Amino acid sequence: KTPLDTDALIALLSAASQTRQPVRDCALIAILAGTGARCEEAAAMRVESLTIYADGSGYVALTVTKNDKPRTVAFDAATGRYLRRWLDLLGTTAGPLFPSRTGRGAKALTSSGLYKLVVDLATAAGVRDRVRGPHDLRRMFATVWSRRLRGESYGQLLQKQLGHASWATTQAYSLQDAGDILEAMRRAPVSPV
């Protein structure tokens, strides 16, 4: 497995901006890549579970999780900008964050619908060989986090963000390679030579 690069994410967002629901679909890609949430978790997100601060960063409380233990995940200002645009258009303070369609009484997009949407966007963007589904965006989040925020305390925060019970599982998501090792060594030489 290789981590997604920013070009693949840009291509996905570009493809999302060309759909029938471009603001929703861009917000979906942003929340997956910007929080590391699982497909099922993102599909079940609720408007009333969001907290967005003035700078655009914030939190979303997840009630549907893999291990049935609710948790809160954070997102940065860039992700928050996509969410704000979507909330402005959605125009509601309660209900599914990602409805299958807009309008009164809309039901939440299912996890299989969300999965299909990501696959369709990857195909349209020409990155299907690199994006097999939403989980690749989760791995991308973990890899970027691990590259930018090194150290044990940041690893513990990543574990909490991803909702992993074990550090070994979190490590498996971070697809770092020899280039990452070299970058770390350049920042703080560790060789006795």
mmCIF file of C-alpha atoms in Angstrom:
data_model
loop_
_atom_site.group_PDB
_atom_site.id
_atom_site.type_symbol
_atom_site.label_atom_id
_atom_site.label_comp_id
_atom_site.label_asym_id
_atom_site.label_seq_id
_atom_site.Cartn_x
_atom_site.Cartn_y
_atom_site.Cartn_z
ATOM 1 C CA LYS A 1 0.000 0.000 0.000
ATOM 2 C CA THR A 2 1.153 3.509 -0.728
ATOM 3 C CA PRO A 3 -0.287 6.636 0.826
ATOM 4 C CA LEU A 4 -2.331 9.021 -1.256
ATOM 5 C CA ASP A 5 -0.571 12.176 -2.274
ATOM 6 C CA THR A 6 -2.068 15.643 -2.322
ATOM 7 C CA ASP A 7 -2.494 15.449 -6.107
ATOM 8 C CA ALA A 8 -4.962 12.575 -5.645
ATOM 9 C CA LEU A 9 -6.870 14.555 -3.015
ATOM 10 C CA ILE A 10 -6.999 17.615 -5.269
ATOM 11 C CA ALA A 11 -8.265 15.426 -8.119
ATOM 12 C CA LEU A 12 -10.989 13.976 -5.871
ATOM 13 C CA LEU A 13 -12.100 17.427 -4.736
ATOM 14 C CA SER A 14 -12.116 18.616 -8.335
ATOM 15 C CA ALA A 15 -14.275 15.672 -9.383
ATOM 16 C CA ALA A 16 -16.570 16.282 -6.394
ATOM 17 C CA SER A 17 -17.048 19.888 -7.490
ATOM 18 C CA GLN A 18 -18.539 18.609 -10.786
ATOM 19 C CA THR A 19 -21.274 16.377 -9.303
ATOM 20 C CA ARG A 20 -24.991 17.060 -8.879
ATOM 21 C CA GLN A 21 -24.321 17.939 -5.219
ATOM 22 C CA PRO A 22 -20.859 19.520 -5.395
ATOM 23 C CA VAL A 23 -20.866 21.322 -2.046
ATOM 24 C CA ARG A 24 -21.980 18.217 -0.152
ATOM 25 C CA ASP A 25 -19.577 15.945 -2.006
ATOM 26 C CA CYS A 26 -16.587 18.253 -1.439
ATOM 27 C CA ALA A 27 -17.487 18.444 2.265
ATOM 28 C CA LEU A 28 -17.643 14.643 2.388
ATOM 29 C CA ILE A 29 -14.187 14.227 0.854
ATOM 30 C CA ALA A 30 -12.872 16.942 3.189
ATOM 31 C CA ILE A 31 -14.293 15.296 6.327
ATOM 32 C CA LEU A 32 -12.902 11.877 5.368
ATOM 33 C CA ALA A 33 -9.435 13.240 4.583
ATOM 34 C CA GLY A 34 -9.512 15.886 7.315
ATOM 35 C CA THR A 35 -10.530 13.703 10.269
ATOM 36 C CA GLY A 36 -9.618 10.140 9.364
ATOM 37 C CA ALA A 37 -13.205 9.096 10.112
ATOM 38 C CA ARG A 38 -14.361 5.720 8.873
ATOM 39 C CA CYS A 39 -16.933 5.514 6.086
ATOM 40 C CA GLU A 40 -19.699 4.420 8.484
ATOM 41 C CA GLU A 41 -18.807 7.175 10.939
ATOM 42 C CA ALA A 42 -18.965 9.890 8.290
ATOM 43 C CA ALA A 43 -22.256 8.602 6.891
ATOM 44 C CA ALA A 44 -23.838 8.758 10.363
ATOM 45 C CA MET A 45 -22.621 12.285 11.266
ATOM 46 C CA ARG A 46 -25.292 14.715 12.408
ATOM 47 C CA VAL A 47 -25.491 18.470 12.005
ATOM 48 C CA GLU A 48 -26.162 18.960 15.707
ATOM 49 C CA SER A 49 -22.977 17.035 16.548
ATOM 50 C CA LEU A 50 -20.762 19.656 14.898
ATOM 51 C CA THR A 51 -18.930 22.462 16.631
ATOM 52 C CA ILE A 52 -17.186 24.943 14.339
ATOM 53 C CA TYR A 53 -15.132 27.790 15.782
ATOM 54 C CA ALA A 54 -14.554 31.226 14.258
ATOM 55 C CA ASP A 55 -11.269 30.109 12.677
ATOM 56 C CA GLY A 56 -13.048 27.196 10.949
ATOM 57 C CA SER A 57 -11.561 24.410 13.063
ATOM 58 C CA GLY A 58 -13.786 22.301 15.250
ATOM 59 C CA TYR A 59 -15.087 18.951 16.417
ATOM 60 C CA VAL A 60 -17.690 16.424 15.459
ATOM 61 C CA ALA A 61 -19.098 13.928 17.938
ATOM 62 C CA LEU A 62 -19.347 10.443 16.481
ATOM 63 C CA THR A 63 -22.129 8.299 17.882
ATOM 64 C CA VAL A 64 -21.787 5.485 15.338
ATOM 65 C CA THR A 65 -18.314 3.939 15.613
ATOM 66 C CA LYS A 66 -16.721 0.594 14.820
ATOM 67 C CA ASN A 67 -16.458 -0.433 18.474
ATOM 68 C CA ASP A 68 -19.680 1.295 19.602
ATOM 69 C CA LYS A 69 -17.692 3.691 21.791
ATOM 70 C CA PRO A 70 -18.723 7.245 20.943
ATOM 71 C CA ARG A 71 -15.807 9.609 20.419
ATOM 72 C CA THR A 72 -15.132 13.118 19.224
ATOM 73 C CA VAL A 73 -12.819 13.886 16.321
ATOM 74 C CA ALA A 74 -11.266 17.230 15.529
ATOM 75 C CA PHE A 75 -10.817 18.936 12.172
ATOM 76 C CA ASP A 76 -8.717 21.846 10.976
ATOM 77 C CA ALA A 77 -9.799 25.153 9.444
ATOM 78 C CA ALA A 78 -9.387 23.910 5.858
ATOM 79 C CA THR A 79 -11.835 21.062 6.503
ATOM 80 C CA GLY A 80 -14.088 23.465 8.380
ATOM 81 C CA ARG A 81 -14.361 25.759 5.348
ATOM 82 C CA TYR A 82 -15.860 22.931 3.292
ATOM 83 C CA LEU A 83 -18.224 22.054 6.147
ATOM 84 C CA ARG A 84 -19.343 25.682 6.602
ATOM 85 C CA ARG A 85 -20.198 26.004 2.903
ATOM 86 C CA TRP A 86 -22.202 22.805 3.114
ATOM 87 C CA LEU A 87 -24.011 23.834 6.314
ATOM 88 C CA ASP A 88 -24.914 27.193 4.782
ATOM 89 C CA LEU A 89 -26.435 25.423 1.791
ATOM 90 C CA LEU A 90 -28.057 22.649 3.843
ATOM 91 C CA GLY A 91 -29.799 25.274 5.974
ATOM 92 C CA THR A 92 -30.718 23.119 8.959
ATOM 93 C CA THR A 93 -29.534 22.839 12.544
ATOM 94 C CA ALA A 94 -30.428 19.175 13.007
ATOM 95 C CA GLY A 95 -30.523 15.974 11.041
ATOM 96 C CA PRO A 96 -28.054 14.044 8.932
ATOM 97 C CA LEU A 97 -24.953 16.016 7.996
ATOM 98 C CA PHE A 98 -24.775 14.188 4.687
ATOM 99 C CA PRO A 99 -28.306 13.456 3.452
ATOM 100 C CA SER A 100 -28.720 11.302 0.368
ATOM 101 C CA ARG A 101 -30.567 14.191 -1.232
ATOM 102 C CA THR A 102 -31.465 17.707 -0.205
ATOM 103 C CA GLY A 103 -34.878 18.741 0.976
ATOM 104 C CA ARG A 104 -37.256 18.085 3.807
ATOM 105 C CA GLY A 105 -37.204 14.621 5.332
ATOM 106 C CA ALA A 106 -34.050 13.511 3.551
ATOM 107 C CA LYS A 107 -32.426 10.409 4.967
ATOM 108 C CA ALA A 108 -28.727 10.094 5.702
ATOM 109 C CA LEU A 109 -26.452 8.881 2.954
ATOM 110 C CA THR A 110 -25.754 5.230 3.729
ATOM 111 C CA SER A 111 -22.226 3.971 4.246
ATOM 112 C CA SER A 112 -22.523 1.934 1.033
ATOM 113 C CA GLY A 113 -23.753 5.052 -0.782
ATOM 114 C CA LEU A 114 -20.810 7.023 0.580
ATOM 115 C CA TYR A 115 -18.415 4.244 -0.454
ATOM 116 C CA LYS A 116 -19.862 4.210 -3.982
ATOM 117 C CA LEU A 117 -19.634 7.989 -4.187
ATOM 118 C CA VAL A 118 -15.909 7.953 -3.311
ATOM 119 C CA VAL A 119 -15.244 5.177 -5.845
ATOM 120 C CA ASP A 120 -17.193 7.061 -8.533
ATOM 121 C CA LEU A 121 -15.285 10.268 -7.750
ATOM 122 C CA ALA A 122 -11.967 8.420 -7.903
ATOM 123 C CA THR A 123 -12.926 7.002 -11.292
ATOM 124 C CA ALA A 124 -14.018 10.410 -12.591
ATOM 125 C CA ALA A 125 -10.826 11.985 -11.239
ATOM 126 C CA GLY A 126 -8.629 9.369 -12.891
ATOM 127 C CA VAL A 127 -7.157 8.210 -9.570
ATOM 128 C CA ARG A 128 -9.047 4.923 -9.166
ATOM 129 C CA ASP A 129 -5.727 3.064 -9.213
ATOM 130 C CA ARG A 130 -4.758 4.949 -6.024
ATOM 131 C CA VAL A 131 -8.141 5.444 -4.340
ATOM 132 C CA ARG A 132 -9.955 2.170 -3.850
ATOM 133 C CA GLY A 133 -12.415 3.615 -1.333
ATOM 134 C CA PRO A 134 -12.917 5.960 1.642
ATOM 135 C CA HIS A 135 -10.468 4.003 3.787
ATOM 136 C CA ASP A 136 -7.612 5.291 1.621
ATOM 137 C CA LEU A 137 -8.483 8.797 2.827
ATOM 138 C CA ARG A 138 -8.301 7.530 6.424
ATOM 139 C CA ARG A 139 -4.833 6.129 5.743
ATOM 140 C CA MET A 140 -3.869 9.413 4.088
ATOM 141 C CA PHE A 141 -4.913 11.327 7.200
ATOM 142 C CA ALA A 142 -2.856 9.016 9.449
ATOM 143 C CA THR A 143 0.191 9.207 7.194
ATOM 144 C CA VAL A 144 0.151 12.997 6.870
ATOM 145 C CA TRP A 145 -0.362 13.345 10.637
ATOM 146 C CA SER A 146 2.565 11.018 11.359
ATOM 147 C CA ARG A 147 4.814 12.868 8.951
ATOM 148 C CA ARG A 148 4.004 16.315 10.279
ATOM 149 C CA LEU A 149 3.557 15.595 13.977
ATOM 150 C CA ARG A 150 6.313 13.285 15.152
ATOM 151 C CA GLY A 151 6.671 12.056 18.695
ATOM 152 C CA GLU A 152 4.991 9.735 21.146
ATOM 153 C CA SER A 153 2.459 12.268 22.424
ATOM 154 C CA TYR A 154 1.311 13.019 18.867
ATOM 155 C CA GLY A 155 1.028 9.277 18.242
ATOM 156 C CA GLN A 156 -1.288 8.974 21.225
ATOM 157 C CA LEU A 157 -3.434 11.814 19.887
ATOM 158 C CA LEU A 158 -3.603 10.136 16.465
ATOM 159 C CA GLN A 159 -4.654 6.877 18.118
ATOM 160 C CA LYS A 160 -7.451 8.723 19.924
ATOM 161 C CA GLN A 161 -8.510 10.552 16.729
ATOM 162 C CA LEU A 162 -8.725 7.292 14.758
ATOM 163 C CA GLY A 163 -10.472 5.439 17.589
ATOM 164 C CA HIS A 164 -7.962 2.607 17.820
ATOM 165 C CA ALA A 165 -7.677 0.546 20.982
ATOM 166 C CA SER A 166 -4.098 -0.418 20.178
ATOM 167 C CA TRP A 167 -1.082 1.591 19.088
ATOM 168 C CA ALA A 168 -0.097 -1.242 16.728
ATOM 169 C CA THR A 169 -3.262 -0.691 14.698
ATOM 170 C CA THR A 170 -2.576 3.041 14.473
ATOM 171 C CA GLN A 171 0.970 2.370 13.294
ATOM 172 C CA ALA A 172 -0.331 0.153 10.503
ATOM 173 C CA TYR A 173 -2.307 3.103 9.133
ATOM 174 C CA SER A 174 0.703 5.364 8.864
ATOM 175 C CA LEU A 175 2.288 4.418 5.565
ATOM 176 C CA GLN A 176 5.675 6.010 6.125
ATOM 177 C CA ASP A 177 8.726 4.918 4.171
ATOM 178 C CA ALA A 178 12.492 5.436 3.868
ATOM 179 C CA GLY A 179 11.926 9.009 2.692
ATOM 180 C CA ASP A 180 10.190 9.761 5.976
ATOM 181 C CA ILE A 181 13.091 8.267 7.921
ATOM 182 C CA LEU A 182 15.557 10.412 5.977
ATOM 183 C CA GLU A 183 13.458 13.528 6.597
ATOM 184 C CA ALA A 184 13.425 12.830 10.352
ATOM 185 C CA MET A 185 17.191 12.260 10.337
ATOM 186 C CA ARG A 186 17.747 15.554 8.503
ATOM 187 C CA ARG A 187 15.780 17.407 11.182
ATOM 188 C CA ALA A 188 17.670 15.800 14.062
ATOM 189 C CA PRO A 189 20.795 13.850 13.126
ATOM 190 C CA VAL A 190 20.849 10.577 15.029
ATOM 191 C CA SER A 191 23.728 8.757 13.366
ATOM 192 C CA PRO A 192 26.845 8.456 15.531
ATOM 193 C CA VAL A 193 28.905 9.076 12.386
#
